[in-house]
Coordinates of C-alpha atoms in Angstrom, one line a residue:
Chain A
M1 CA 127.3 100.0 68.9
D2 CA 129.6 102.1 71.3
V3 CA 130.4 105.4 69.9
K4 CA 132.8 108.3 71.3
N5 CA 131.2 111.8 71.3
F6 CA 132.1 115.2 72.6
L7 CA 130.7 115.6 76.0
F8 CA 128.5 118.7 75.4
G9 CA 130.6 121.4 74.3
Y10 CA 133.6 120.8 76.6
E11 CA 136.8 120.9 74.7
H12 CA 139.0 117.7 75.0
L13 CA 136.0 115.9 76.9
C14 CA 134.2 112.9 75.3
I15 CA 131.8 110.3 76.4
V16 CA 131.5 106.9 75.2
Q17 CA 127.8 105.8 74.6
N18 CA 125.7 103.1 73.2
K19 CA 122.9 104.3 71.2
D20 CA 120.8 101.4 72.1
M21 CA 121.2 102.2 75.8
F22 CA 120.5 105.9 76.5
N23 CA 122.3 108.9 75.6
V24 CA 123.9 111.6 78.1
A25 CA 121.0 114.0 79.3
I26 CA 121.1 117.5 80.1
D27 CA 120.7 116.5 83.8
S28 CA 124.4 115.1 83.7
L29 CA 125.3 118.7 82.8
L30 CA 123.3 120.5 85.2
L31 CA 124.3 118.7 88.5
P32 CA 127.8 119.2 88.3
N33 CA 127.4 123.0 87.5
F34 CA 125.0 123.2 90.6
I35 CA 126.9 121.5 93.3
T36 CA 128.8 123.5 95.6
I37 CA 132.6 122.8 95.0
N38 CA 135.3 124.5 96.9
K39 CA 139.1 123.8 97.1
K40 CA 139.0 121.8 100.4
I41 CA 136.9 118.9 98.6
D42 CA 138.9 115.8 98.5
K43 CA 136.5 112.6 98.3
I44 CA 133.4 112.7 95.8
L45 CA 130.9 109.8 95.2
D46 CA 128.7 109.4 92.3
I47 CA 126.1 106.9 93.0
G48 CA 124.7 105.3 89.6
C49 CA 127.3 107.1 87.4
G50 CA 126.1 105.7 84.1
N51 CA 128.8 106.2 81.5
A52 CA 130.4 108.8 83.8
P53 CA 129.4 112.0 82.7
I54 CA 129.1 113.6 86.0
P55 CA 132.4 112.6 87.2
I56 CA 134.0 113.5 83.7
I57 CA 132.5 117.2 84.3
L58 CA 133.3 117.3 87.9
S59 CA 137.1 116.7 87.1
T60 CA 137.0 120.0 85.3
K61 CA 135.9 121.8 88.7
T62 CA 137.9 119.9 91.3
S63 CA 141.2 117.8 91.9
A64 CA 139.1 115.7 94.5
S65 CA 139.2 111.7 93.8
I66 CA 135.9 110.6 92.5
I67 CA 134.4 107.3 92.9
G68 CA 131.3 106.3 90.3
V69 CA 129.4 103.2 91.2
E70 CA 127.4 101.6 88.3
I71 CA 125.3 98.6 88.8
Q72 CA 124.9 97.6 85.2
K73 CA 127.7 95.8 83.8
E74 CA 127.5 97.0 80.0
V75 CA 127.1 100.5 81.3
Y76 CA 129.9 100.2 83.5
E77 CA 132.3 99.3 80.8
L78 CA 131.0 102.3 78.7
A79 CA 132.2 104.3 82.2
L80 CA 135.7 102.8 82.2
Q81 CA 136.0 103.6 78.5
S82 CA 134.8 107.0 79.1
V83 CA 137.2 107.7 81.8
E84 CA 140.2 106.5 79.6
A85 CA 139.2 108.0 76.6
N86 CA 139.6 111.5 78.8
N87 CA 143.0 110.1 80.4
L88 CA 141.2 110.5 83.8
G89 CA 142.2 107.3 85.3
N90 CA 144.2 108.7 88.0
Q91 CA 141.2 111.0 89.4
I92 CA 138.3 108.7 88.6
E93 CA 137.6 105.2 89.7
I94 CA 134.6 103.3 88.6
I95 CA 133.3 100.4 90.5
H96 CA 131.0 97.8 88.8
A97 CA 128.5 97.0 91.9
D98 CA 125.0 97.6 93.6
I99 CA 125.7 100.5 95.9
N100 CA 123.2 98.9 98.4
E101 CA 125.4 95.9 98.7
I102 CA 128.9 97.4 98.8
Y103 CA 128.4 100.9 100.8
S104 CA 129.1 99.3 104.0
N105 CA 132.4 98.6 102.9
L106 CA 133.3 102.3 102.1
E107 CA 134.8 104.4 105.2
N108 CA 131.9 106.1 107.1
N109 CA 132.0 109.9 107.3
S110 CA 134.5 109.9 104.4
F111 CA 133.0 111.8 101.6
D112 CA 132.5 115.6 100.9
I113 CA 130.3 115.3 98.1
I114 CA 127.9 112.6 96.9
T115 CA 126.1 113.2 93.5
C116 CA 123.3 111.0 92.2
N117 CA 121.1 111.4 88.9
P118 CA 118.8 108.6 90.3
P119 CA 115.9 106.9 88.8
F120 CA 113.1 109.3 88.5
F121 CA 110.1 107.1 88.7
K122 CA 108.4 105.3 91.6
Y123 CA 108.5 101.3 91.0
S124 CA 105.8 98.8 92.3
K125 CA 106.0 95.1 92.0
E126 CA 102.6 95.6 89.8
S127 CA 104.3 97.9 87.3
N128 CA 104.2 96.4 84.2
I129 CA 107.8 96.9 83.0
N130 CA 110.6 94.7 82.2
K131 CA 113.1 95.0 85.3
N132 CA 116.1 93.9 83.4
D133 CA 116.1 96.5 80.6
Y134 CA 118.8 99.3 80.8
K135 CA 116.4 102.0 80.5
T136 CA 114.3 100.7 83.4
I137 CA 116.9 100.2 85.9
A138 CA 118.1 103.7 85.0
R139 CA 114.7 105.3 85.1
H140 CA 112.5 103.4 87.6
E141 CA 113.4 102.7 91.3
V142 CA 114.0 99.2 90.8
T143 CA 117.5 98.7 92.2
L144 CA 118.0 102.3 94.1
N145 CA 115.2 104.6 95.6
L146 CA 115.2 107.8 97.5
E147 CA 115.1 106.3 100.9
Q148 CA 118.3 103.9 100.1
I149 CA 120.1 107.0 98.6
F150 CA 119.8 109.2 101.7
K151 CA 120.5 106.3 104.3
I152 CA 123.6 105.7 102.3
S153 CA 124.5 109.4 102.3
K154 CA 123.9 109.9 105.8
K155 CA 126.5 107.2 106.7
L156 CA 129.1 107.9 103.9
L157 CA 129.1 111.8 104.2
K158 CA 131.3 113.6 106.5
N159 CA 129.8 115.7 109.0
N160 CA 128.7 119.0 106.8
G161 CA 129.1 116.7 103.7
I162 CA 126.6 117.6 100.8
I163 CA 124.4 115.5 98.8
G164 CA 123.4 116.6 95.3
L165 CA 120.6 115.3 93.5
V166 CA 119.0 115.9 89.9
H167 CA 115.4 114.7 90.0
R168 CA 112.0 115.8 89.0
P169 CA 110.1 118.5 90.6
E170 CA 107.0 116.2 91.3
R171 CA 109.2 114.3 93.6
L172 CA 110.3 117.5 95.8
I173 CA 108.3 116.6 98.7
D174 CA 109.4 113.2 98.9
I175 CA 112.9 114.3 98.6
I176 CA 112.7 116.9 101.3
E177 CA 111.0 114.4 103.7
G178 CA 113.8 111.6 103.0
M179 CA 116.3 113.9 103.6
R180 CA 115.2 115.3 107.0
Q181 CA 114.5 111.7 108.2
N182 CA 118.2 111.3 107.7
N183 CA 119.6 114.5 109.2
I184 CA 120.2 116.0 105.6
E185 CA 119.0 119.4 105.6
P186 CA 118.3 120.9 102.1
K187 CA 120.1 124.1 101.7
K188 CA 119.9 124.9 98.2
I189 CA 117.3 124.3 95.3
Q190 CA 117.2 125.0 91.7
F191 CA 114.5 124.6 89.2
I192 CA 115.0 124.4 85.5
Y193 CA 111.9 125.1 83.2
P194 CA 111.6 124.3 79.7
R195 CA 110.8 127.8 78.6
K196 CA 109.3 131.0 79.8
G197 CA 105.6 130.1 81.2
A198 CA 105.9 126.5 81.6
I199 CA 106.3 124.5 85.0
A200 CA 109.4 123.3 85.9
N201 CA 110.7 119.9 84.6
I202 CA 114.0 119.5 86.3
L203 CA 114.9 120.1 90.1
L204 CA 118.3 120.4 91.3
I205 CA 118.8 120.1 95.2
E206 CA 121.6 120.1 97.7
G207 CA 121.4 119.0 101.2
R208 CA 124.0 119.0 104.2
K209 CA 124.4 116.5 106.6
N210 CA 123.6 118.0 110.1
G211 CA 123.2 121.2 108.4
N212 CA 120.9 124.1 110.1
S213 CA 117.6 124.8 108.5
G214 CA 117.2 127.5 105.9
V215 CA 117.1 126.8 102.1
K216 CA 117.8 128.9 99.2
I217 CA 115.8 129.0 96.1
L218 CA 118.3 130.0 93.3
D219 CA 117.2 132.0 90.1
P220 CA 115.6 129.8 87.7
I221 CA 117.1 128.2 84.7
Y222 CA 115.2 127.9 81.3
L223 CA 116.4 125.3 78.8
N224 CA 115.2 127.0 75.7
E225 CA 114.6 130.3 74.4
S226 CA 111.1 130.9 72.7
N227 CA 113.0 130.4 69.3
G228 CA 113.8 126.8 70.5
E229 CA 117.7 127.3 70.6
Y230 CA 119.5 126.6 74.1
S231 CA 119.4 129.5 76.3
E232 CA 122.4 131.6 77.3
Q233 CA 122.4 129.9 80.9
I234 CA 122.7 126.4 79.4
K235 CA 125.2 127.6 76.6
K236 CA 127.4 129.1 79.3
M237 CA 127.6 125.5 81.0
M238 CA 128.6 123.8 77.9
K239 CA 131.7 125.5 77.3
Chain B
M1 CA 95.9 158.0 111.4
D2 CA 93.7 155.9 109.4
V3 CA 93.6 156.7 105.6
K4 CA 91.7 155.0 103.0
N5 CA 93.8 153.8 99.9
F6 CA 93.2 152.0 96.8
L7 CA 93.8 148.5 97.3
F8 CA 96.9 148.0 94.5
G9 CA 95.2 148.9 91.1
Y10 CA 91.8 147.4 91.9
E11 CA 89.1 149.6 90.2
H12 CA 86.6 150.5 93.2
L13 CA 88.4 148.5 95.7
C14 CA 89.9 150.2 98.8
I15 CA 91.7 149.4 102.0
V16 CA 91.7 151.1 105.2
Q17 CA 95.4 151.4 106.5
N18 CA 97.1 153.1 109.5
K19 CA 100.5 154.5 108.4
D20 CA 101.9 153.5 112.2
M21 CA 101.1 150.1 112.1
F22 CA 101.7 148.8 108.5
N23 CA 100.8 148.9 104.9
V24 CA 99.4 146.2 102.9
A25 CA 102.4 144.5 101.2
I26 CA 102.7 142.8 98.0
D27 CA 102.1 139.4 99.7
S28 CA 98.4 140.0 99.7
L29 CA 98.1 140.5 96.2
L30 CA 100.0 137.4 95.3
L31 CA 98.3 134.9 97.4
P32 CA 94.6 135.5 96.1
N33 CA 96.0 135.5 92.6
F34 CA 97.8 132.1 93.1
I35 CA 95.1 130.0 95.1
T36 CA 93.1 127.7 93.3
I37 CA 89.5 128.9 92.9
N38 CA 86.7 127.1 91.2
K39 CA 83.0 127.8 91.0
K40 CA 82.2 124.9 94.0
I41 CA 83.7 126.9 96.4
D42 CA 81.5 128.2 99.2
K43 CA 83.4 128.7 102.3
I44 CA 86.8 130.4 102.9
L45 CA 88.9 131.4 106.1
D46 CA 91.8 133.9 106.0
I47 CA 93.7 133.4 109.0
G48 CA 95.4 136.5 110.6
C49 CA 93.6 138.8 108.1
G50 CA 95.0 142.1 109.1
N51 CA 93.0 144.7 107.6
A52 CA 91.4 142.5 105.2
P53 CA 93.3 142.7 101.9
I54 CA 93.1 139.0 101.0
P55 CA 89.3 138.4 101.7
I56 CA 88.7 141.8 99.7
I57 CA 90.9 140.8 96.7
L58 CA 89.1 137.4 96.6
S59 CA 85.7 138.9 96.5
T60 CA 86.7 139.7 93.0
K61 CA 87.4 136.2 92.3
T62 CA 84.5 134.2 93.9
S63 CA 80.9 134.5 95.7
A64 CA 82.0 132.2 98.4
S65 CA 81.3 133.6 102.2
I66 CA 84.7 134.8 103.5
I67 CA 85.8 134.6 107.4
G68 CA 88.7 136.7 108.1
V69 CA 90.1 136.3 111.9
E70 CA 92.5 138.8 113.3
I71 CA 93.9 138.9 116.9
Q72 CA 94.8 142.7 117.1
K73 CA 91.9 144.9 118.2
E74 CA 93.3 148.0 116.4
V75 CA 93.9 146.0 113.2
Y76 CA 90.5 144.0 113.6
E77 CA 88.7 147.5 113.4
L78 CA 90.7 148.5 110.2
A79 CA 89.4 145.3 108.7
L80 CA 86.0 146.2 109.6
Q81 CA 86.3 149.6 107.9
S82 CA 87.9 148.2 105.0
V83 CA 84.9 145.6 104.3
E84 CA 82.3 148.6 105.1
A85 CA 84.2 150.9 102.5
N86 CA 84.1 148.2 99.8
N87 CA 80.2 147.2 100.5
L88 CA 81.1 143.8 101.3
G89 CA 79.5 143.2 104.3
N90 CA 77.4 140.6 102.8
Q91 CA 80.2 138.5 101.8
I92 CA 82.9 138.9 104.3
E93 CA 82.8 138.4 108.2
I94 CA 85.5 139.8 110.3
I95 CA 86.1 138.1 113.7
H96 CA 88.3 139.8 116.2
A97 CA 89.8 136.6 117.8
D98 CA 92.8 134.5 118.6
I99 CA 92.4 131.6 115.9
N100 CA 94.1 129.1 118.4
E101 CA 91.1 129.8 120.7
I102 CA 88.3 129.9 118.6
Y103 CA 89.1 127.4 115.7
S104 CA 87.4 124.6 117.9
N105 CA 84.0 126.6 117.9
L106 CA 84.2 126.6 113.9
E107 CA 82.7 123.6 112.0
N108 CA 85.0 120.8 111.6
N109 CA 85.6 119.8 107.7
S110 CA 83.8 122.8 106.5
F111 CA 85.9 125.1 104.7
D112 CA 86.9 125.0 100.9
I113 CA 89.9 127.1 101.3
I114 CA 92.2 128.6 104.0
T115 CA 94.4 131.5 103.1
C116 CA 97.0 132.6 105.5
N117 CA 99.9 135.3 105.1
P118 CA 101.4 134.4 108.7
P119 CA 104.3 135.8 110.6
F120 CA 107.5 134.8 108.8
F121 CA 110.2 134.7 111.4
K122 CA 110.7 132.1 114.2
Y123 CA 110.2 133.4 117.6
S124 CA 112.0 132.1 120.7
K125 CA 111.4 133.4 124.1
E126 CA 114.9 134.7 124.3
S127 CA 114.2 136.8 121.1
N128 CA 114.8 140.7 122.2
I129 CA 111.6 141.8 120.6
N130 CA 108.6 143.6 121.9
K131 CA 105.8 141.1 122.1
N132 CA 103.0 143.6 122.3
D133 CA 104.1 145.5 119.3
Y134 CA 101.7 145.5 116.3
K135 CA 104.4 144.6 113.7
T136 CA 106.1 142.1 115.9
I137 CA 102.9 140.2 116.4
A138 CA 102.5 140.2 112.5
R139 CA 105.9 139.3 111.9
H140 CA 107.2 136.8 114.5
E141 CA 105.5 133.5 115.4
V142 CA 104.7 135.1 118.7
T143 CA 100.9 134.2 118.6
L144 CA 100.8 131.8 115.6
N145 CA 103.3 129.5 114.2
L146 CA 103.4 126.9 111.4
E147 CA 102.4 124.0 113.4
Q148 CA 99.1 125.6 114.9
I149 CA 98.3 126.7 111.3
F150 CA 98.4 123.3 109.8
K151 CA 96.9 121.8 112.9
I152 CA 93.8 124.1 112.5
S153 CA 93.7 123.6 108.7
K154 CA 93.8 119.8 109.1
K155 CA 90.6 120.3 111.4
L156 CA 88.7 122.8 109.4
L157 CA 89.3 121.8 106.0
K158 CA 86.8 119.7 104.1
N159 CA 88.6 116.7 102.6
N160 CA 90.3 117.8 99.4
G161 CA 90.2 121.2 100.7
I162 CA 93.2 123.5 100.3
I163 CA 95.4 125.7 102.2
G164 CA 97.4 128.5 100.6
L165 CA 100.3 130.3 102.3
V166 CA 102.5 133.0 101.4
H167 CA 105.7 132.8 103.1
R168 CA 109.6 133.0 102.8
P169 CA 111.6 130.5 100.8
E170 CA 113.9 129.9 103.8
R171 CA 111.0 128.3 105.4
L172 CA 110.1 125.8 102.4
I173 CA 111.1 122.8 104.3
D174 CA 109.5 123.5 107.6
I175 CA 106.2 124.2 105.7
I176 CA 106.5 120.7 103.9
E177 CA 107.4 118.9 106.8
G178 CA 104.5 120.6 108.6
M179 CA 101.9 119.9 106.0
R180 CA 103.0 116.3 105.5
Q181 CA 102.6 115.9 109.3
N182 CA 98.8 117.0 109.2
N183 CA 98.1 115.1 106.2
I184 CA 98.1 117.8 103.9
E185 CA 99.9 117.2 100.5
P186 CA 101.8 120.1 99.0
K187 CA 100.5 120.3 95.4
K188 CA 101.4 123.7 93.7
I189 CA 104.5 125.9 94.6
Q190 CA 105.2 129.4 93.0
F191 CA 108.5 131.3 93.9
I192 CA 108.8 135.0 93.6
Y193 CA 112.2 136.8 92.8
P194 CA 112.8 140.5 92.9
R195 CA 114.4 140.4 89.5
K196 CA 116.4 138.3 87.2
G197 CA 119.4 136.6 88.6
A198 CA 118.4 137.0 92.3
I199 CA 117.6 134.2 94.8
A200 CA 113.7 134.0 95.6
N201 CA 112.1 136.0 98.5
I202 CA 108.7 135.0 98.5
L203 CA 106.9 131.6 98.4
L204 CA 103.4 130.6 97.5
I205 CA 102.4 127.3 98.4
E206 CA 99.2 125.2 98.0
G207 CA 98.5 122.1 99.9
R208 CA 95.4 119.7 99.7
K209 CA 94.0 117.7 102.9
N210 CA 94.4 114.1 102.2
G211 CA 95.6 115.0 98.6
N212 CA 97.9 112.6 96.5
S213 CA 101.6 113.0 96.4
G214 CA 103.1 115.1 93.5
V215 CA 103.7 118.7 93.4
K216 CA 104.0 121.2 90.2
I217 CA 106.4 124.1 90.5
L218 CA 104.7 127.0 88.5
D219 CA 106.7 129.5 86.5
P220 CA 108.6 131.9 88.3
I221 CA 107.4 135.4 88.9
Y222 CA 109.7 138.4 88.8
L223 CA 108.6 141.4 90.9
N224 CA 110.6 144.0 89.0
E225 CA 112.1 144.4 85.4
S226 CA 115.6 145.5 85.3
N227 CA 114.6 149.1 85.2
G228 CA 113.0 149.0 88.6
E229 CA 109.4 149.2 87.5
Y230 CA 107.1 146.4 88.6
S231 CA 107.1 143.3 85.7
E232 CA 104.1 142.7 83.4
Q233 CA 103.5 139.7 85.7
I234 CA 102.7 141.9 88.6
K235 CA 100.9 144.8 86.6
K236 CA 98.8 141.9 85.4
M237 CA 97.4 141.2 89.0
M238 CA 97.1 145.1 89.6
K239 CA 94.1 145.5 87.6

């Protein structure tokens, strides 16, 4: 059943969800709060937009036009409803497609920013998983892998345009290697820790097309305080 | 003038320093506290050992034999004095040599661990610096660069042996790329921040020869509390 929920703590913003598919995760809050946005940005692409949390949160930070692409029909329909429910149809366009099939139809060197909350897990044909399951497609690299994301970004980003990813720290090395192989230079990284003393469980990374080498590691973010409540850093994002 | 100082807070350990050259930095405390040491380790190489702080701190954690190689004659002599002052001549051997010239004389696939606190800054022939200055050689990649370190490590490490580096976070991407090009897989990374809210200023990274992909990002270390004192994490290392 589709239900309309508040989008984190954002006043006036909501998201249409289906409890049987998946809920908006904290990843969708972190990425738009991490990515470098300035006033000159005018075109953003969100690859694998799900029910559109990233485009919707980005709309609070920029007036750039935002395109979200979603491969799964039922999820795409939730995205349309989410955009409509927030009255953002003028700023956000949602396309139902496989980005691998349609990216060559989009204009080369035209996007200032590409965002992506991609599937996290490697997929092999031997993996014993249901390829058609909503969650599988969102979580495993069945229809979209890192190599494809960076190849597409290299083609679609303006010179010096940026790609921002939210991913798992275990994959940091693959991500860095994939970026460099496509002339995308990692410039900014931030790690998210579930709490003090734990290893990182979320990675935010921003790369710049044809950027100079030299990366900054931002201050860590803790998700929770020792009492289990969200940290002040996260509460500040949920405004 | 050479002076004998306590090595951080280690009881019974001291280091011989020359104030005109350079003092032992916190980097030398962090790396031996970061590197993975188990009971099976029996051979360690420290490349560019300076006045031997890393071998000396390592001696408190392992009974493995440790070789330190130092290119600068005057610094090598300080290292000898430091080893002697701690009565560690049975465990630590210091060699005065350019590692690039002598590594092929060392046995292939024979070291369990290689440690290195290398020069941090890129060097180009156009750089307007004095190539013979002690500090220049220790800080700029005049006589040792990342590519050389990883090429040497690939040759000298046992299969599954590890290399641990302390470096600057800006160079993370170069380090990861250099490791992968030499079949060394980054497995463990830790960032050090001068204080809360600041970007990281020190990087610790450990790679494993022929290791599987998958890296862990350890909990951050803060050098100082907001009152300017060393943090509890650092104080715990200075024992």
